[in-house]
Coordinates of C-alpha atoms in Angstrom, one line a residue:
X1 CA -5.3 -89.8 96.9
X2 CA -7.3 -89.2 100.0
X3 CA -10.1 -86.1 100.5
X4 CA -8.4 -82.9 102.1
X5 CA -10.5 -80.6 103.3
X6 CA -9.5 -77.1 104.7
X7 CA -11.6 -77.3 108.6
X8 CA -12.1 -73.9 109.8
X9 CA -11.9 -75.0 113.0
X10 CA -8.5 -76.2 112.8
X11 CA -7.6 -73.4 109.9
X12 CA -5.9 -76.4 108.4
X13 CA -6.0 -79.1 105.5
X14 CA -7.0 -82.0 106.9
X15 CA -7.7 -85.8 105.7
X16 CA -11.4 -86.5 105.7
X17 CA -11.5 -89.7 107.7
X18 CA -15.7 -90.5 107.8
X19 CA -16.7 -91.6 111.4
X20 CA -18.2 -94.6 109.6
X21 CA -16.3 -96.5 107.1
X22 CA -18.4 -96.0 103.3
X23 CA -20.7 -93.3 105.3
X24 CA -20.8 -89.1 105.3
X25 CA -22.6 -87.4 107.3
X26 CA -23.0 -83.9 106.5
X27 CA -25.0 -80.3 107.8
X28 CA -25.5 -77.4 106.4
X29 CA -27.2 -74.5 107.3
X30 CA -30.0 -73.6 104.9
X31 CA -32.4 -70.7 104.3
X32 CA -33.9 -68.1 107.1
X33 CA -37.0 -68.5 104.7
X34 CA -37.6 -64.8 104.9
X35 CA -37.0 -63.3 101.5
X36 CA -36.9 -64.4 97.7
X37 CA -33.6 -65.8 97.4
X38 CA -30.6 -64.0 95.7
X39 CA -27.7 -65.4 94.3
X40 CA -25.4 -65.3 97.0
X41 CA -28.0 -67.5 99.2
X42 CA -27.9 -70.4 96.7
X43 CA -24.0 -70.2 96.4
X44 CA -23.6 -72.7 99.6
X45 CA -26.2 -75.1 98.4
X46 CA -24.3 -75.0 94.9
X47 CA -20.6 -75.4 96.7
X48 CA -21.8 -78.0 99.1
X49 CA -24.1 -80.3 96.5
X50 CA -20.3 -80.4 94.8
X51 CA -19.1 -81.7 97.6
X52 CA -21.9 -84.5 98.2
X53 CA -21.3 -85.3 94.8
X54 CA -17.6 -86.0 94.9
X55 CA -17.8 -87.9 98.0
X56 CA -20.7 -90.0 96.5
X57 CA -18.9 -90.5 93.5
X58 CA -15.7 -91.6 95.7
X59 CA -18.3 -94.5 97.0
X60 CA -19.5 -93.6 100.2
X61 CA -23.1 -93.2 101.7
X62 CA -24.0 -89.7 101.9
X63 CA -26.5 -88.4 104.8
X64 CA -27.0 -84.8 104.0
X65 CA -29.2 -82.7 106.4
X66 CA -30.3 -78.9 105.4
X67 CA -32.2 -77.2 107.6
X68 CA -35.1 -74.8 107.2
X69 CA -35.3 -71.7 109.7
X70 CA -39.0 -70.7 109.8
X71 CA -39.6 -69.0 113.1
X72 CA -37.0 -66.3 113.3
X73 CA -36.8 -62.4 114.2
X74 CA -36.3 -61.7 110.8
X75 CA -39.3 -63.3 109.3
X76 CA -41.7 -61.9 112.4
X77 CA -40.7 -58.5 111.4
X78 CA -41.2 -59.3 107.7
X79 CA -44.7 -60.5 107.8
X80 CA -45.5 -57.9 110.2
X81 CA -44.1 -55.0 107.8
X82 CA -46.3 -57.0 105.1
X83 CA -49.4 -57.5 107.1
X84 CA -49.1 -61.4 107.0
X85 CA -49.6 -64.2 109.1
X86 CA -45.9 -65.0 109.9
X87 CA -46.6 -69.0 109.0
X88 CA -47.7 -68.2 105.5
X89 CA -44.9 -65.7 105.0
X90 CA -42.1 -68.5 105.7
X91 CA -43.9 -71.3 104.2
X92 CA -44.0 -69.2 100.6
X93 CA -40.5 -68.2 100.9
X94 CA -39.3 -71.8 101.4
X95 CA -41.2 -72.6 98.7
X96 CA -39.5 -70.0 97.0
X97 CA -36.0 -71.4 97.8
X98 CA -37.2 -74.7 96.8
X99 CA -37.8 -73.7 93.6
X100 CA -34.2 -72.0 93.3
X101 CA -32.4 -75.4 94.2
X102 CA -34.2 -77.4 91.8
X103 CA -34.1 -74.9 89.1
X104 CA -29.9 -75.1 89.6
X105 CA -30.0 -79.0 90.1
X106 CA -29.0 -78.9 93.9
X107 CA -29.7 -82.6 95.1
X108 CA -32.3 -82.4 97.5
X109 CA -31.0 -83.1 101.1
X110 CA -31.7 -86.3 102.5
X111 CA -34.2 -84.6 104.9
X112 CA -34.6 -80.6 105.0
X113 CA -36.5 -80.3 108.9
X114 CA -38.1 -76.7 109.9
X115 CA -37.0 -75.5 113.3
X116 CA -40.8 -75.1 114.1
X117 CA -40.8 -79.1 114.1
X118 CA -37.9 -79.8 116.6
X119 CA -39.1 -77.4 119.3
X120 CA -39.2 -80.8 122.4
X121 CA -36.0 -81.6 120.9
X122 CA -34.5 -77.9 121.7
X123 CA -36.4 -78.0 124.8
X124 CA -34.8 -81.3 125.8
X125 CA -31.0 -80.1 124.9
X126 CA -31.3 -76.7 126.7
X127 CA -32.3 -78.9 129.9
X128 CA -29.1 -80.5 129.0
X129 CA -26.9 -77.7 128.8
X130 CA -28.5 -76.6 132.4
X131 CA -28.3 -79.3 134.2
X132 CA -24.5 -80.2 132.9
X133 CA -24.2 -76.3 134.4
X134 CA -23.6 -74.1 131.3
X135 CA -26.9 -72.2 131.2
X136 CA -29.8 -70.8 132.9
X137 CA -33.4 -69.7 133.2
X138 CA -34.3 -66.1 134.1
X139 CA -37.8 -64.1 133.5
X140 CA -38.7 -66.9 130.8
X141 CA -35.5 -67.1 128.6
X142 CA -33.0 -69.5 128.9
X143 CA -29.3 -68.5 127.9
X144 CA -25.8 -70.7 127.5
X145 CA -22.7 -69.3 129.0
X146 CA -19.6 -69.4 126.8
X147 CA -17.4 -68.3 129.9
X148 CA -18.4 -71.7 131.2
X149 CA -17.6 -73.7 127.7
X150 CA -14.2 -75.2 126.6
X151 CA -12.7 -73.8 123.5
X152 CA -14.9 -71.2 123.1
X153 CA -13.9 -69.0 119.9
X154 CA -12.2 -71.8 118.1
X155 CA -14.1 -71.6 114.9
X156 CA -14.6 -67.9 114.5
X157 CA -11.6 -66.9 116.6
X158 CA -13.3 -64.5 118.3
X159 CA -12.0 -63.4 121.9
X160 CA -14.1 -64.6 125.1
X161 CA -13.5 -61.1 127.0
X162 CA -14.2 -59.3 123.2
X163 CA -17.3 -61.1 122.3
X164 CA -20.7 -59.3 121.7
X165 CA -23.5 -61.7 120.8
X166 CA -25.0 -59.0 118.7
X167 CA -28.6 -59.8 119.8
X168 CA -30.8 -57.3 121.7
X169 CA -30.7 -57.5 125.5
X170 CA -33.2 -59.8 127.2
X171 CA -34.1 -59.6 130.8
X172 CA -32.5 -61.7 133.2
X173 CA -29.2 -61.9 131.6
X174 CA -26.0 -62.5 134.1
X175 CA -23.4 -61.7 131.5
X176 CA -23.1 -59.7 128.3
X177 CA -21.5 -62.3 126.1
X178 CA -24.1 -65.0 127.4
X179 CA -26.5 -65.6 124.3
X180 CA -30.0 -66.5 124.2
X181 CA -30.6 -69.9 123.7
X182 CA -35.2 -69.6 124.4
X183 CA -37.1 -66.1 124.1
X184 CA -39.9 -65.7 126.8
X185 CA -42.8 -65.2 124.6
X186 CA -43.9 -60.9 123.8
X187 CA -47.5 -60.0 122.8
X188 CA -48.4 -61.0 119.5
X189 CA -45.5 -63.5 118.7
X190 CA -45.9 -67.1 118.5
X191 CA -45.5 -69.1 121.3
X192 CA -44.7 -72.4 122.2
X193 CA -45.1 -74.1 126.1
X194 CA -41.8 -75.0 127.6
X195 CA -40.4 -75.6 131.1
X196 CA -39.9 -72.3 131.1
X197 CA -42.9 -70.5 129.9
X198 CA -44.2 -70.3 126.5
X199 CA -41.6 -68.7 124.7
X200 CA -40.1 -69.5 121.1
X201 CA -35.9 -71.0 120.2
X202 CA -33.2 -69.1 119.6
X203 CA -31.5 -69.7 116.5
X204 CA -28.5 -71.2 117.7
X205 CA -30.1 -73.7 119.1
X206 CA -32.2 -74.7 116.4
X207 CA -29.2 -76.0 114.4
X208 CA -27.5 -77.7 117.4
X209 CA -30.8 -79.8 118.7
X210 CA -31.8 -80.7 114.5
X211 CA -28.3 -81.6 113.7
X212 CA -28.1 -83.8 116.7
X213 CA -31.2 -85.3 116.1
X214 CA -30.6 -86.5 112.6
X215 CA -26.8 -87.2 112.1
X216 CA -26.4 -88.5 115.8
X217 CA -24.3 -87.0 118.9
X218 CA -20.8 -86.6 116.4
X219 CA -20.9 -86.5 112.6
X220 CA -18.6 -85.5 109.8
X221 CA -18.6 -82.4 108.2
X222 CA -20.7 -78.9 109.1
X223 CA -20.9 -76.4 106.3
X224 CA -22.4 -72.9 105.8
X225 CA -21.8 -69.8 104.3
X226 CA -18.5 -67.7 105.9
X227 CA -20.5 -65.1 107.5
X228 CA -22.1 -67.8 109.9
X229 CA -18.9 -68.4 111.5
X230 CA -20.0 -66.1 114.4
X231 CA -22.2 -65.9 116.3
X232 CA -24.5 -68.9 114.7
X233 CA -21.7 -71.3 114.0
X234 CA -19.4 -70.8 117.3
X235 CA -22.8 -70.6 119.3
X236 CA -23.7 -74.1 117.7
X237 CA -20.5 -75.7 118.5
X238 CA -21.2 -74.3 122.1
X239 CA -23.9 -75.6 123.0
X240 CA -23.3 -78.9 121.2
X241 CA -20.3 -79.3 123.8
X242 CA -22.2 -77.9 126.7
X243 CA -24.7 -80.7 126.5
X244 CA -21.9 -83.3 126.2
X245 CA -21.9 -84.2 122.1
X246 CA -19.0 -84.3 119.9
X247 CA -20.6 -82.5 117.2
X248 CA -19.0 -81.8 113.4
X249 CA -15.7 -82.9 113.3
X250 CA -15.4 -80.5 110.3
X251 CA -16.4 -77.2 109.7
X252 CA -16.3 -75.5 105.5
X253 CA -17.2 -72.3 105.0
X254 CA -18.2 -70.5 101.3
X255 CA -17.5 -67.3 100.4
X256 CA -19.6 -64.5 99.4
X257 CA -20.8 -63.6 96.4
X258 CA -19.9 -60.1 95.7
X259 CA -20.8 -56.7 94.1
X260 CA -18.0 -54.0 94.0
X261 CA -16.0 -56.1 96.5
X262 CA -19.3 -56.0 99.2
X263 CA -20.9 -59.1 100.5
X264 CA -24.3 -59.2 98.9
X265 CA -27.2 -58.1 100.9
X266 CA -30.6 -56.2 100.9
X267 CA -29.2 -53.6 103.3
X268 CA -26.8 -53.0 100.2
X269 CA -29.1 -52.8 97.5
X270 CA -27.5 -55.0 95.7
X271 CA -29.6 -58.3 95.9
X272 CA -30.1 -60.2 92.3
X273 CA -32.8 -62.7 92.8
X274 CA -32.9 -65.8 91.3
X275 CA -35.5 -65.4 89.0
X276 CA -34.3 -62.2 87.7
X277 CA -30.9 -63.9 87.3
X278 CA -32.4 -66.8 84.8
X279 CA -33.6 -64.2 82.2
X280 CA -30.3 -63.3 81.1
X281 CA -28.8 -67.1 81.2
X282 CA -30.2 -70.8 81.6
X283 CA -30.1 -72.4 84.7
X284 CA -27.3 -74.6 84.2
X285 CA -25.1 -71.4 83.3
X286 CA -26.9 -70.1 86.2
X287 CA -24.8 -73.1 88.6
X288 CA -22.0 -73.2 86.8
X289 CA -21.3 -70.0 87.2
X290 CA -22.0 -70.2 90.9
X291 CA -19.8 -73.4 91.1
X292 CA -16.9 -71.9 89.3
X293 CA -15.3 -70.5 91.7
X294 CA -12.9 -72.4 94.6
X295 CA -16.2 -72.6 97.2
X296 CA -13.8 -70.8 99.7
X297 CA -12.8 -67.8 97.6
X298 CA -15.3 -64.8 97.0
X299 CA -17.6 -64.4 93.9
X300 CA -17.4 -61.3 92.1
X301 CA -20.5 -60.9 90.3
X302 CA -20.6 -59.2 86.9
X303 CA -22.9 -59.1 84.0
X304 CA -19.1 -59.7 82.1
X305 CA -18.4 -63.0 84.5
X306 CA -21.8 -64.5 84.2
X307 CA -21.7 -64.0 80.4
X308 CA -18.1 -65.9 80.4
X309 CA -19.4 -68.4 82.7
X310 CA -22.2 -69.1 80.4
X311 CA -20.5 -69.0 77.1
X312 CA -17.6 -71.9 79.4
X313 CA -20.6 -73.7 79.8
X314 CA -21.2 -74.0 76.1
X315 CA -18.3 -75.5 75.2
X316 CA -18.5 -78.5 77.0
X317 CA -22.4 -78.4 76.1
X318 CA -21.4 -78.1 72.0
X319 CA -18.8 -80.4 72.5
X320 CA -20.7 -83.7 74.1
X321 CA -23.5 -82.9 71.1
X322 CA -21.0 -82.9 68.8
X323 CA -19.5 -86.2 70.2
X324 CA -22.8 -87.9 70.7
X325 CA -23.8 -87.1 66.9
X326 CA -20.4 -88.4 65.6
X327 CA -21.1 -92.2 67.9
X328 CA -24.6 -92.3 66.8
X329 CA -24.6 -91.2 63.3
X330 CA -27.7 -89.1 63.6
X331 CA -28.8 -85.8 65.2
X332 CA -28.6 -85.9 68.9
X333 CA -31.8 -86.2 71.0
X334 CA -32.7 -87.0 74.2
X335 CA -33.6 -90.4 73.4
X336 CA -30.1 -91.1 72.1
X337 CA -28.4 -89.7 74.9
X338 CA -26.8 -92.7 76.7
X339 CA -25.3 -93.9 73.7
X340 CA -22.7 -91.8 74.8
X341 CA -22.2 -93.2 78.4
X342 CA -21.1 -91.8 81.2
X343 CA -17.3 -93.1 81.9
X344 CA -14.9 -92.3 83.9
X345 CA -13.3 -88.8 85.6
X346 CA -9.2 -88.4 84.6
X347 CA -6.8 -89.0 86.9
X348 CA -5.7 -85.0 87.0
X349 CA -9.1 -84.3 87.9
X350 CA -9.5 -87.0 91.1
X351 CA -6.1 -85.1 92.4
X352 CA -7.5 -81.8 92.1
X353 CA -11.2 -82.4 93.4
X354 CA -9.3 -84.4 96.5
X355 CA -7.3 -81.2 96.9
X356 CA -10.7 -79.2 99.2
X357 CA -12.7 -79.4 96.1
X358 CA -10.5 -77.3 93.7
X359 CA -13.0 -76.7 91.0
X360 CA -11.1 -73.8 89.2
X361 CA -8.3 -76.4 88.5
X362 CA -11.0 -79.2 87.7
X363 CA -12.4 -77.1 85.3
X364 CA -9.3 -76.2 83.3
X365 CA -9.0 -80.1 83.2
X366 CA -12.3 -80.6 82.0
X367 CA -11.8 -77.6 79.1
X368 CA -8.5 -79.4 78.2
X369 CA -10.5 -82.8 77.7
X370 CA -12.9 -80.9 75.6
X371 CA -10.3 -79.3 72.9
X372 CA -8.3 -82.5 72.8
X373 CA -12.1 -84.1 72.5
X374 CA -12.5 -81.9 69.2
X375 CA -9.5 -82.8 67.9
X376 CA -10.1 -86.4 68.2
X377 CA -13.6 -85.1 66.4
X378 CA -11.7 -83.5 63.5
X379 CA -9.3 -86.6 63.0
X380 CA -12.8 -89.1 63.2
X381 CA -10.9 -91.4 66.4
X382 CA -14.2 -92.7 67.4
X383 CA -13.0 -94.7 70.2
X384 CA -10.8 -91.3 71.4
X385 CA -14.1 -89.6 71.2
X386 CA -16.1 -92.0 73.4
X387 CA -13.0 -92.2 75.6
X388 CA -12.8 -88.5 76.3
X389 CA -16.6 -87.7 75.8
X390 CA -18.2 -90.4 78.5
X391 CA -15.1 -88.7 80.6
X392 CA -16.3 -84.9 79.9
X393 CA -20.0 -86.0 81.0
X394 CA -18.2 -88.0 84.2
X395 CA -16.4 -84.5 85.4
X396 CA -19.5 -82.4 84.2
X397 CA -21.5 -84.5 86.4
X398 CA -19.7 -84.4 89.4
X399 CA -19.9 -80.8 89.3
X400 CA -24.0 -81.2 88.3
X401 CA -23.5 -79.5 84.6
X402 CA -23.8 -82.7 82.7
X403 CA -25.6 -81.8 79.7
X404 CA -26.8 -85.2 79.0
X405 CA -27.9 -86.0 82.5
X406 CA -31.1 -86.5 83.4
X407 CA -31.5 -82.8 84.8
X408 CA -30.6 -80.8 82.6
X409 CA -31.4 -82.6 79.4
X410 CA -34.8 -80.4 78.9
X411 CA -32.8 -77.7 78.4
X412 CA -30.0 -79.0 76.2
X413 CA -32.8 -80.1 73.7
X414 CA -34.4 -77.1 74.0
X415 CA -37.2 -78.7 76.6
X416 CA -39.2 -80.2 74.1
X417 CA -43.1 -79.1 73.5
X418 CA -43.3 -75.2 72.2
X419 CA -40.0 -75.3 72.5
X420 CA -38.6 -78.6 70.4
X421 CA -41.0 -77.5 67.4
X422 CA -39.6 -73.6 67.7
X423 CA -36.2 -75.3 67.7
X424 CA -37.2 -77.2 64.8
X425 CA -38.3 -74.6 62.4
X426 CA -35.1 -72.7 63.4
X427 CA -33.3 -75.5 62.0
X428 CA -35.2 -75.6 59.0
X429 CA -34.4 -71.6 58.3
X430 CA -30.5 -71.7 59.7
X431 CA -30.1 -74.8 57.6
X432 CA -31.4 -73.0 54.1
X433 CA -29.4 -70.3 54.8
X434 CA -26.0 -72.6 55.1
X435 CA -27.0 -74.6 52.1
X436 CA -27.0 -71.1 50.5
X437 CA -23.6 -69.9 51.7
X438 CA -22.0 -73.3 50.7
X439 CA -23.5 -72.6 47.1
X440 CA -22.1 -69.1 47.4
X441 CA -18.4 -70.5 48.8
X442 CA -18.6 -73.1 46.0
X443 CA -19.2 -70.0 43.4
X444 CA -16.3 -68.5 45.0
X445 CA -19.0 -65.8 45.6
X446 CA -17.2 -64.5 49.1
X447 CA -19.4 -61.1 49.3
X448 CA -22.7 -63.4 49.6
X449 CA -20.9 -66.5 52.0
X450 CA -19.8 -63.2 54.3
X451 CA -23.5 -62.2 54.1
X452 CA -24.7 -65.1 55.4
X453 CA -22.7 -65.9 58.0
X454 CA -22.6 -62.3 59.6
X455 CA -26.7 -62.1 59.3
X456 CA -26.6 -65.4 61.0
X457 CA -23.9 -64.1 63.4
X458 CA -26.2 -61.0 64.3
X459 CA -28.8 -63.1 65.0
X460 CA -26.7 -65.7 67.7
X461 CA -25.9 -68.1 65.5
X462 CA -22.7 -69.7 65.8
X463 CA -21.6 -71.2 62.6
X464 CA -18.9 -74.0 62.7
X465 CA -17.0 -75.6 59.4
X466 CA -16.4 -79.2 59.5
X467 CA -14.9 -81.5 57.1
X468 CA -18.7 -82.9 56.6
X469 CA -20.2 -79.4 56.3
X470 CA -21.0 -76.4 58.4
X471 CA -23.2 -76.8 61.7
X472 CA -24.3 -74.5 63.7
X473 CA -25.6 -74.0 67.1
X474 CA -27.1 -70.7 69.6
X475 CA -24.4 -68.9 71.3

């Protein structure tokens, strides 16, 4: 089945045909590196690492571009508010969302360039878009004309004669809905020299001249979060076509994630950082919950949700252990991990992942693999258990929760170090006290089996009876 992707532009399902045959190109907006990063920023690097991953694993060449903005309104303000130098302000907030993508396994990009970097190749597609007659200098800015651009509106839908660019008014402006493509520079703000006059970019045209640059004058697919749709993404697209490129030939939007039905945002109060986030669940919870959802739909956060996300999470986690201690004999470790390979994803689940990406659905196919996979544990089917276990980790991985992959195996073993020998010793306790119940059940001693299992249960220890003997594992 081929790839069907819903554009935005189009507000269709379309076939993804690559320009290149074997080769993707993708965009996606990344981080205004002005705050500690929350939940909902990560969702779209979450969503979109999905989708690099399916189209790698469907064989093609993946060029995946995510930019940084570091010279913004925003972060001027910020720093200012804070009494910082505006360069150290960004650069430790990109470090921040750095650390938030490789904490939830997000691939890095192939190359993640900072608008501060690009500024003669911003310089050089303005001077485009004015001489092909879609912009103009006045009093040191430079602004595009959207009354002057074909198909204008087509991704957000917005209206030509309703537009409002939603930025404050610069001088020299000829019409309300033109946008600001270069800011004249104001006391105290950075500057850069430009044909112009120093000044600083706009942020539309940051992403147009950096996506340009790297993926080439059309590419495949441009993706962001559904709020960008307008003014940043339609803007984009603008100017990409004023200065005579092709640009995406798909746009994909995310969804929100939500409080109470509202988009979260600091203006709402509502923000849950990443870090605060990761003390109540790991981090591969952490990106499957954030990955569960259909990357269109919106994300309704709840204590509740993340909690069942989690606990999803642990079934397929308990299950490949499970499966990997029945192949090899012997308590699963890190070392023995690839004696449970990685195999192939089930047919079910190609057809839904080609449908745009329908993880919900992939899921459920993945869960189904898992019961039938502890079946095949309780009837002792070895080569059923490889089968549908080296499938499990296939799916898991395309989706980046692979438990035995080389990500995330640190915390399926408990990280090793501290942590291995705490691990360890926990063993040595939970296993006395099951060797103790199993005396009692053999006694027919019920009141003391009972004891031992609810103590255990108190303390978030799942116990499990097998034909060979109880195990047991953290919930």
């Amino acid at each position: 089945m081929t790839l069907r992707i819903y554009d935005t532009a189009t507000r269709s399902l379309r076939d993804f045909q690559p320009i290149r045959d074997g080769h993707a190109s993708i965009y996606l907006c990344g981080a205004t590196v002005q705050s500690i990063p929350h939940i909902g920023h990560v969702r779209s690097g979450v969503a979109f690492d999905i989708l690099r991953n399916w189209l790698t694993f469907k064989g093609l060449d993946v060029a995946f571009v995510r930019n940084v903005t570091d010279i913004d309104d925003k972060i001027l303000a910020k720093a200012a508010e804070n009494n910082r130098p505006w360069w150290e302000w960004a650069a430790t907030h990109e470090r921040a969302f750095t650390w938030a993508y490789d904490q939830l396994g997000v691939t890095p990009p192939s190359i993640e360039p900072r608008a501060t970097g690009h500024i003669p190749q911003m310089i050089d597609y303005m001077q485009r878009i004015i001489d092909n007659g879609h912009g103009y200098a006045a009093d040191g800015n430079v602004y595009a004309q959207p009354a002057t651009i074909d198909n204008y509106g087509q991704i957000s839908g917005q209206k030509l004669d309703e537009v409002d660019q939603g930025e404050s008014a610069g001088t020299g402006k000829r019409d309300p809905r033109d946008f600001t493509m270069w800011k004249a520079a104001k006391p105290g703000e950075p500057a850069w020299d430009s044909p112009w006059g120093p000044g600083r970019p706009g942020w539309h045209i940051e992403c147009s001249a950096m996506a340009t640059n790297y993926l080439g004058s059309s590419f495949d697919i441009h993706c962001g979060g559904l709020d960008l749709q307008f003014p940043h993404h339609e803007n984009e697209t603008a100017q990409a076509h004023a200065a005579g490129d092709g640009f995406a030939n798909y746009w994909m939007h995310n969804g929100w994630v939500t409080m109470s039905g509202e988009k979260m945002s600091k203006s709402l109060g509502n923000v849950l950082s990443v870090p605060n986030v990761l003390t109540k669940v790991r981090p591969v919870e952490l990106r499957y919950y954030l990955g569960s959802a259909h990357y269109r739909s919106m994300l309704e956060y709840s204590e509740s949700a993340l909690a069942e996300a989690a606990a999803g999470y642990q079934r397929i986690e308990k299950f490949v252990l499970r499966a990997l201690e029945f192949v090899t004999g012997v308590k699963p470790t890190a070392e023995s991990a690839d004696q449970l390979p990685v195999g192939d994803v089930l047919p079910e689940f190609a057809a839904k992942m080609d449908d745009d990406l329908a993880v919900p659905q992939s899921l459920a196919i993945i869960h189904d693999a898992v019961r039938a996979g502890n079946k095949a544990l309780e009837a002792k089917n070895r080569d059923e258990v490889v089968r549908l276990g080296s499938a499990v980790r296939a799916m898991a991985g395309v989706l980046g929760v692979d438990p035995l992959s080389q990500t995330w195996l640190g915390q399926t073993f408990a990280g090793g170090g501290a942590a291995e020998g705490a691990m360890n010793a926990l063993d040595v306790l939970v296993t006395a006290e099951l060797e103790r119940r199993a005396e009692a059940r053999a006694e027919k001693n019920w009141a003391v089996a009972d004891e031992v299992r609810d103590r255990l249960a108190a303390a978030g220890i799942e116990v499990t009876d097998t034909p060979e003997g109880a195990t047991w594992s953290l919930r």
